[in-house]
Short mmCIF file of C-alpha atoms in Angstrom, two decimals:
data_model
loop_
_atom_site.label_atom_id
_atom_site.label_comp_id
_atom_site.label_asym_id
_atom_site.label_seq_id
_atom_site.Cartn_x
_atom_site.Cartn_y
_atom_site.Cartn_z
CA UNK A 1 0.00 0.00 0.00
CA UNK A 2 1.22 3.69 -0.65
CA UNK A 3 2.49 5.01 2.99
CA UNK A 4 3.68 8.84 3.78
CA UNK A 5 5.29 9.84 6.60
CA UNK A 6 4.47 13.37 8.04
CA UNK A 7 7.65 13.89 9.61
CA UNK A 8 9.68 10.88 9.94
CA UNK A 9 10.15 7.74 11.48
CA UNK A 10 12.17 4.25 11.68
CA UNK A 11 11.56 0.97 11.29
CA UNK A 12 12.77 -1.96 9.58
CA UNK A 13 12.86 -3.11 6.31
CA UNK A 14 14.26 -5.16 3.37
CA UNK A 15 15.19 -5.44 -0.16
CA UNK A 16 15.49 -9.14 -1.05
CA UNK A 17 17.50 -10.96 1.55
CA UNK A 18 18.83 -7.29 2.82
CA UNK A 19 17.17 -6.66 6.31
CA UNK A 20 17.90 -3.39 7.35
CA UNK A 21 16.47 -0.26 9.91
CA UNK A 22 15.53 2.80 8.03
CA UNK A 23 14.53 6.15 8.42
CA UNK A 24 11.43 7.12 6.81
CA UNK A 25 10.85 10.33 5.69
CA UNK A 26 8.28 11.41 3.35
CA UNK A 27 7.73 8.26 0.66
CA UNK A 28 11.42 7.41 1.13
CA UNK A 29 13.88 5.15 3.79
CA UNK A 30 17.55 5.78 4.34
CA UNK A 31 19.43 3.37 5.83
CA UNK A 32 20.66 3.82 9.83
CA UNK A 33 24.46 2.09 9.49
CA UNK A 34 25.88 0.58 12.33
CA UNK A 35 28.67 2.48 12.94
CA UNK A 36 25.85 4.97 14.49
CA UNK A 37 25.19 3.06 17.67
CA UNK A 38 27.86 3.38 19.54
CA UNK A 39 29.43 -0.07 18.24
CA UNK A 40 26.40 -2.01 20.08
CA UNK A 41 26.09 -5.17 17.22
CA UNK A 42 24.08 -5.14 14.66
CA UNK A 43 21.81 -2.66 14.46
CA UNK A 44 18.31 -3.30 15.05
CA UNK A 45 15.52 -0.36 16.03
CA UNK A 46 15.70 -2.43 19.29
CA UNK A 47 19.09 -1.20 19.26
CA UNK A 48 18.04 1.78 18.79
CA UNK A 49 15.42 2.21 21.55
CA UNK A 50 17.92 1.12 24.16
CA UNK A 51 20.02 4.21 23.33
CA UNK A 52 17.25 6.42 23.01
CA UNK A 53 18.19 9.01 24.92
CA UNK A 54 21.05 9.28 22.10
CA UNK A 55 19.09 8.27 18.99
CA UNK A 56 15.35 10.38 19.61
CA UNK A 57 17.53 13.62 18.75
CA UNK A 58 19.91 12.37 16.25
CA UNK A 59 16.82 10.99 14.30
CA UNK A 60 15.61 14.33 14.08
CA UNK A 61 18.82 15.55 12.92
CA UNK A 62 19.12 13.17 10.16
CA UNK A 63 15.50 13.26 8.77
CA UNK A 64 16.80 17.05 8.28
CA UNK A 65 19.25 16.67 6.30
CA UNK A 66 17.56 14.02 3.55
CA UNK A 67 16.46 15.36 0.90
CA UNK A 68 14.13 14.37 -1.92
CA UNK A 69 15.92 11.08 -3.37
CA UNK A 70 18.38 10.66 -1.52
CA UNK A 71 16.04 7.17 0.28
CA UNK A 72 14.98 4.05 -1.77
CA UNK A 73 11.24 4.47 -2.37
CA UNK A 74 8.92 2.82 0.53
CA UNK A 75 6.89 1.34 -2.98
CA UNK A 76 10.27 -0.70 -3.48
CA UNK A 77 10.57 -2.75 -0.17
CA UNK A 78 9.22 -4.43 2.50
CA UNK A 79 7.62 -3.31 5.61
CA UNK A 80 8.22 -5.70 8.53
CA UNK A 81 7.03 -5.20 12.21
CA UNK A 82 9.13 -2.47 13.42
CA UNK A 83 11.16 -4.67 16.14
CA UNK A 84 10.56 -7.29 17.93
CA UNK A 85 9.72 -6.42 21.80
CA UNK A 86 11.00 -8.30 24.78
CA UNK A 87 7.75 -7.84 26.29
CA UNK A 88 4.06 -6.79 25.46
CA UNK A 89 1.70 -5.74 27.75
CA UNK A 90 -2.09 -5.45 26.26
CA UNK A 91 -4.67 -3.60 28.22
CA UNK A 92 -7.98 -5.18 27.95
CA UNK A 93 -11.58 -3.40 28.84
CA UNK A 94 -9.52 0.35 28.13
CA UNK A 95 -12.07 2.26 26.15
CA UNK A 96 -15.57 2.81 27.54
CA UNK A 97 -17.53 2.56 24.60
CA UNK A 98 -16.02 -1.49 23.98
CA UNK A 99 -16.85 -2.19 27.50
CA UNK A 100 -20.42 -1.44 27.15
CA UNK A 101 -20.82 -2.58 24.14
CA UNK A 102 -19.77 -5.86 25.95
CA UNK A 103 -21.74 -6.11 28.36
CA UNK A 104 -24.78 -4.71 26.59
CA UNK A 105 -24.10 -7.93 23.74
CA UNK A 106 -23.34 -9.93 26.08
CA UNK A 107 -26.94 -10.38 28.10
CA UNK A 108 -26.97 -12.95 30.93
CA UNK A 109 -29.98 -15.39 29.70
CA UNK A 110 -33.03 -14.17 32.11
CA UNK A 111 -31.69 -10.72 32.00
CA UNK A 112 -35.20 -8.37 31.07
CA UNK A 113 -33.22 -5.22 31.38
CA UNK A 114 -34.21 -3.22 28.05
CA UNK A 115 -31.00 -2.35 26.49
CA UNK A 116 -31.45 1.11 27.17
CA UNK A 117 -31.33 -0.15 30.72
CA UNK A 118 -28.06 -2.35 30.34
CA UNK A 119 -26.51 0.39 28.50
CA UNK A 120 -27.02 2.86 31.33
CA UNK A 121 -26.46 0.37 34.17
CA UNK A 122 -23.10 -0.76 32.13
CA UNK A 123 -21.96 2.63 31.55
CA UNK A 124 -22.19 3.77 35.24
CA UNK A 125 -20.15 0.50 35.79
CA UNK A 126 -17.48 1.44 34.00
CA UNK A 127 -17.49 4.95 34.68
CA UNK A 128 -17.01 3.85 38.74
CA UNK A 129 -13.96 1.19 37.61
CA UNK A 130 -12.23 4.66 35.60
CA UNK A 131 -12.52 7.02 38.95
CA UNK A 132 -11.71 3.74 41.29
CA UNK A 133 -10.32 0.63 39.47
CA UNK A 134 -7.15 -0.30 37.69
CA UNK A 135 -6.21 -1.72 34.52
CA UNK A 136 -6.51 -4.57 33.60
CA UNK A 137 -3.56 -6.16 31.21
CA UNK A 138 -2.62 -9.31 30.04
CA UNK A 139 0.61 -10.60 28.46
CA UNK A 140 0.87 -11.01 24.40
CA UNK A 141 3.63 -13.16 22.47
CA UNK A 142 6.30 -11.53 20.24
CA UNK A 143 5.86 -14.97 18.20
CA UNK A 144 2.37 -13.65 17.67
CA UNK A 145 3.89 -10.26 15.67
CA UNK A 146 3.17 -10.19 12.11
CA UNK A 147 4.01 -7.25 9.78
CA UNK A 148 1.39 -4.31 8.44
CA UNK A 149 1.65 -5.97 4.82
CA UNK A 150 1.73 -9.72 5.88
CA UNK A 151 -1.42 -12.19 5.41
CA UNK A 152 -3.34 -13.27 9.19
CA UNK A 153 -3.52 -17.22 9.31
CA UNK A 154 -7.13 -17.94 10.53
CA UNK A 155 -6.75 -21.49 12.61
CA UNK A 156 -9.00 -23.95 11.52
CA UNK A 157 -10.18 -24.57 14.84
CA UNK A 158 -11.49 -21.25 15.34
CA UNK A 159 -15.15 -20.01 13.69
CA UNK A 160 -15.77 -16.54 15.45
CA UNK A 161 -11.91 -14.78 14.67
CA UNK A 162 -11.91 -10.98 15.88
CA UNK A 163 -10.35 -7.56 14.89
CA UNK A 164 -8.79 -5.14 17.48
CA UNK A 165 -7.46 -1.63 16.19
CA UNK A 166 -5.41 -0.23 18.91
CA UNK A 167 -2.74 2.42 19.55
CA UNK A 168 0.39 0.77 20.97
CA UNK A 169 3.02 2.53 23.01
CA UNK A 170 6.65 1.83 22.65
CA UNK A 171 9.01 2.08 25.12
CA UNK A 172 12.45 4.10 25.28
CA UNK A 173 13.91 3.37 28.87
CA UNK A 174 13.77 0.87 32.04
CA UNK A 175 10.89 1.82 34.02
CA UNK A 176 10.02 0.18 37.53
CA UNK A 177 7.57 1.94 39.97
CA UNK A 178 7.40 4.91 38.37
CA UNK A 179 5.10 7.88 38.66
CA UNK A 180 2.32 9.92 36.88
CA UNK A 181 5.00 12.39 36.03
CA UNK A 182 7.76 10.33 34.92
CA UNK A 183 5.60 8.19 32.76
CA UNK A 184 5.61 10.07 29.52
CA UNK A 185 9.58 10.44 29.59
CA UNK A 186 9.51 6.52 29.60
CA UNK A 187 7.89 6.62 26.05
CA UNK A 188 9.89 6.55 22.90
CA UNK A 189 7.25 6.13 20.40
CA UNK A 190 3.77 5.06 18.58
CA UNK A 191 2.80 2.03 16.61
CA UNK A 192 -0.35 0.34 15.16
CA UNK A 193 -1.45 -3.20 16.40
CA UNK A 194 -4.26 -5.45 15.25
CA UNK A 195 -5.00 -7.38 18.26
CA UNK A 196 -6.63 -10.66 16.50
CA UNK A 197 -8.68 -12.83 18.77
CA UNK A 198 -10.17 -16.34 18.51
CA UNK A 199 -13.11 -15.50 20.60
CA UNK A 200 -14.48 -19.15 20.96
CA UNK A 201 -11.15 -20.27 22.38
CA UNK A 202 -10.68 -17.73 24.92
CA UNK A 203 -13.42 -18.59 27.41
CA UNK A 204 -13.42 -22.35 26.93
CA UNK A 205 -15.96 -24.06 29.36
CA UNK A 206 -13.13 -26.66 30.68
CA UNK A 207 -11.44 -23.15 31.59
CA UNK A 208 -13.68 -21.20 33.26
CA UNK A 209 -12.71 -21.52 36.48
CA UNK A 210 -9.27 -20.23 35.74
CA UNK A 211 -10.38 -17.16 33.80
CA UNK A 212 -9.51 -16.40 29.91
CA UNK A 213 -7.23 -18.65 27.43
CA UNK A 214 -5.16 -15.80 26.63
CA UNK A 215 -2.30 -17.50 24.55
CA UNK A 216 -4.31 -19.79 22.99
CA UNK A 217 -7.54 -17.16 21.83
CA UNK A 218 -4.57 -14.28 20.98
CA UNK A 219 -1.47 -15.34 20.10
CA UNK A 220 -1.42 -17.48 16.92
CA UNK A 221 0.93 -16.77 14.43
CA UNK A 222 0.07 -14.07 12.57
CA UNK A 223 -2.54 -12.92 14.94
CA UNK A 224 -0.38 -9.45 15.72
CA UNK A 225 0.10 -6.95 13.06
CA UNK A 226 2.36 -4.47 14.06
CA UNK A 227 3.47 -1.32 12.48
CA UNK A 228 4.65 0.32 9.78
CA UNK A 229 6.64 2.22 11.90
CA UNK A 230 7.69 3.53 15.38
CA UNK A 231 7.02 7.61 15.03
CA UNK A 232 8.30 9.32 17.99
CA UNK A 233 6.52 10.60 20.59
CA UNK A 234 7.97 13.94 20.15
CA UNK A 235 6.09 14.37 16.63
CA UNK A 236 2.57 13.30 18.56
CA UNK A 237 1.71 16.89 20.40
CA UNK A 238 -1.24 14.72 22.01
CA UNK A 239 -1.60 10.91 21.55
CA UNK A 240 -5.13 11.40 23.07
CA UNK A 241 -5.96 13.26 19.82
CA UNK A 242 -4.72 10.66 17.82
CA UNK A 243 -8.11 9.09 15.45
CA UNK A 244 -8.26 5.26 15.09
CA UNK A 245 -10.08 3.11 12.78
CA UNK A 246 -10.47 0.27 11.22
CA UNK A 247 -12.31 -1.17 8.34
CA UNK A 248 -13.33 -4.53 7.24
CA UNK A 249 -13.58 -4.96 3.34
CA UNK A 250 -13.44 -0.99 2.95
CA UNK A 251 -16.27 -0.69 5.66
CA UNK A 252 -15.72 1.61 8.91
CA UNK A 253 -16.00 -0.94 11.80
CA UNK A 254 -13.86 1.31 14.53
CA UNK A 255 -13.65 4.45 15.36
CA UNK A 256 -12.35 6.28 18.31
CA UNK A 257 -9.96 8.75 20.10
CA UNK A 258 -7.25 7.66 23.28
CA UNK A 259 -8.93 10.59 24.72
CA UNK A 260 -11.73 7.91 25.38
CA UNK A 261 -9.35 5.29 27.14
CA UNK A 262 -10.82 4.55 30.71
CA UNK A 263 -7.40 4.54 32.06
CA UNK A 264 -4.86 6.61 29.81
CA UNK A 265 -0.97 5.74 28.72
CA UNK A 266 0.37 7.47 31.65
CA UNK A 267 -1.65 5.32 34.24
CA UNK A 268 -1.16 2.33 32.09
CA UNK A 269 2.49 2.57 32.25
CA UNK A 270 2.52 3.64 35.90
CA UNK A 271 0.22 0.53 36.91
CA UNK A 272 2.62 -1.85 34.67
CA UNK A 273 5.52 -0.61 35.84
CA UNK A 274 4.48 -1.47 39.32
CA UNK A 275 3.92 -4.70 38.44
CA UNK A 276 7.08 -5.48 36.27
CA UNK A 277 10.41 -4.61 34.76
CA UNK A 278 9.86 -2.59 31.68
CA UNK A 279 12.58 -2.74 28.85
CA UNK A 280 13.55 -0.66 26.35
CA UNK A 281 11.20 -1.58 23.02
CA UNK A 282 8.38 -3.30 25.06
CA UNK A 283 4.65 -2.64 24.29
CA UNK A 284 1.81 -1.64 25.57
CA UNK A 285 -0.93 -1.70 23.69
CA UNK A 286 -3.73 0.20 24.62
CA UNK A 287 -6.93 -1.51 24.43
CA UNK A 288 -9.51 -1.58 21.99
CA UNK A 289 -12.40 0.73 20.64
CA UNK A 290 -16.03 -0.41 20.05
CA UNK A 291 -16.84 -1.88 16.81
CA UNK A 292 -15.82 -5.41 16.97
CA UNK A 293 -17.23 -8.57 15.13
CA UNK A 294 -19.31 -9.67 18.15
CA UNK A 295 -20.95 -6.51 18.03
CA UNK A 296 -21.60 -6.31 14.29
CA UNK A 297 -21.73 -10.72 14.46
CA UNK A 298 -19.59 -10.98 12.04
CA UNK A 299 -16.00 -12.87 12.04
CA UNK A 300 -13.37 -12.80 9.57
CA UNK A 301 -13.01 -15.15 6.87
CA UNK A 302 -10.65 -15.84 4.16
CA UNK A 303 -10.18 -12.89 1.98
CA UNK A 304 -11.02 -10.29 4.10
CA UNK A 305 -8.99 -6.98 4.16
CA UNK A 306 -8.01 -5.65 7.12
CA UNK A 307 -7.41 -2.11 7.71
CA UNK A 308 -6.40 -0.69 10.67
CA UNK A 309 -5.04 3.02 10.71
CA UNK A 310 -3.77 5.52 13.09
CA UNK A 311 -3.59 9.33 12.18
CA UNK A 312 -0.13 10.62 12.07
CA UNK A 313 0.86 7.09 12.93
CA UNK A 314 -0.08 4.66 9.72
CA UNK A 315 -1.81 1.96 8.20
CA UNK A 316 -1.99 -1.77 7.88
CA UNK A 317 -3.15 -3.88 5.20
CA UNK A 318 -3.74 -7.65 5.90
CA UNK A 319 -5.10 -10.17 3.92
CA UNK A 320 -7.06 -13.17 5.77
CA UNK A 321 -6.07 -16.73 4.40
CA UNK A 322 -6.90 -20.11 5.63
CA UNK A 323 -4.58 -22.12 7.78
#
């Protein structure tokens, strides 16, 4: 698909058996050599983000200094995942509208609440969990990371597979126990994830008692596209004005702000850096809009495009196919 960059960002990339990280800038990449960091190995945009504090204003620098030509055309190569995280941390239940959507499709059999009733009953739910709860996150597998060009693998064993557009933040340094304040000096950068979900796997009766399925609903191969690229947090003047969508087969499924998130990226990295280690590269993705297939009851199939798109961020485009 045709991609511009507003700015610039990096990512990684190749040309034939020639993996490589680039710099995007406009339509165009230019290679980051290794020389650049420090003498760290190869370099990787892992690499990079664990010398952020060095690379965020050198990146700047270079994207400067290109001019028109001077990159191989973004038409010309491929677009992998950005990098591959040690970590990913997925909120779940993060945006209001999703939640109550939910609940509201969800009805417990017996339930005569008119659904004007749910919906009001649901939404002062959720609205007591954002002024007293926490998050709620769950772990995801890097084996699970696809690019924002590759095909999804639907599993055979799975009828009712889901869509999840979501913003995902990358990280730029350690964080443990840190504050409100801090948290937005922890963040390097944006992506786009599709969180794909085998919804009739992750609740399985024999299960119940111990909660969700997570690996086995969420990460299949495949079931993770991530990118095109990481684009710095300082070129975002407000992630919370940031618009996300995504559309099935060209038709608007999602769409929503971060400025709707129950809890926001600062509490989200202040809650999950209380609970863990964070790295340098992990990601937190940041939960999902309303607008998903058990609300419209529909699930993917073979030959379905996916779209999912983040302003001043990018855009996937993945191609269902049958295991």
């Amino acid at each position: 698909m045709a991609r511009w960059v507003d700015g610039y960002a990096i990512g990684t990339f190749s040309c034939g058996a020639d993996t490589f990280v680039g710099l995007v800038t406009g339509d165009q990449v230019v290679r980051l050599e290794p020389a650049s960091a420090a003498g760290v190995g190869p370099l990787t945009v892992r690499a990079v983000l664990e010398q952020w504090e060095l690379w965020g204003p050198r990146l700047g620098e270079l994207a400067r200094t290109v001019k028109p030509g001077h990159g191989v055309p973004l038409t010309e190569l491929v677009v992998h995942a950005p990098h591959e995280p040690r970590q990913i941390l997925q909120a779940g239940a993060n945006y209001r509208s999703h939640v109550v959507e939910i609940l509201v499709s969800g009805r417990e059999p017996g339930d005569t609440r008119s659904d004007k009733e749910l919906r009001a009953s649901a939404e002062d739910l959720m609205d007591a969990r954002a002024r007293n709860g926490t998050p709620f996150f769950f772990s995801g597998l890097p084996a699970a990371m696809t690019g924002p060009d590759d095909r999804v693998v639907l599993p055979a064993e799975s009828q009712c597979v889901d869509w999840e557009a979501e913003l995902a933040v990358v990280l730029g340094r350690k964080a443990h126990r840190v504050s409100r304040e801090q948290a937005m000096d922890c963040v390097a950068g944006y992506t786009v994830c599709n969180d794909i979900s085998a919804r009739d796997l992750q609740f399985p009766t024999e299960h119940k008692l111990l909660g969700g399925d997570w690996i086995r609903a969420k990460n299949r191969p495949t079931f993770l596209p991530t990118g095109p690229f990481v684009v710095p947090a300082a070129l975002v003047p407000d992630y919370r004005d940031l618009e996300i969508s995504f559309d099935l087969n060209g038709e608007r499924m999602q769409s929503d702000k971060p400025a709707n998130l129950l809890f926001d990226v600062e509490s989200l990295i202040v809650a999950a850096s209380a609970a863990t280690v964070l790295y340098p590269g992990d990601l937190i993705l940041t939960g999902s809009p309303a607008g998903n297939g058990g609300y419209w009851k529909r699930w993917l199939r073979p030959g379905d495009v996916l779209e999912a798109s983040i302003s001043r961020i990018g855009s996937q485009r993945n191609v269902c196919v049958a295991e």
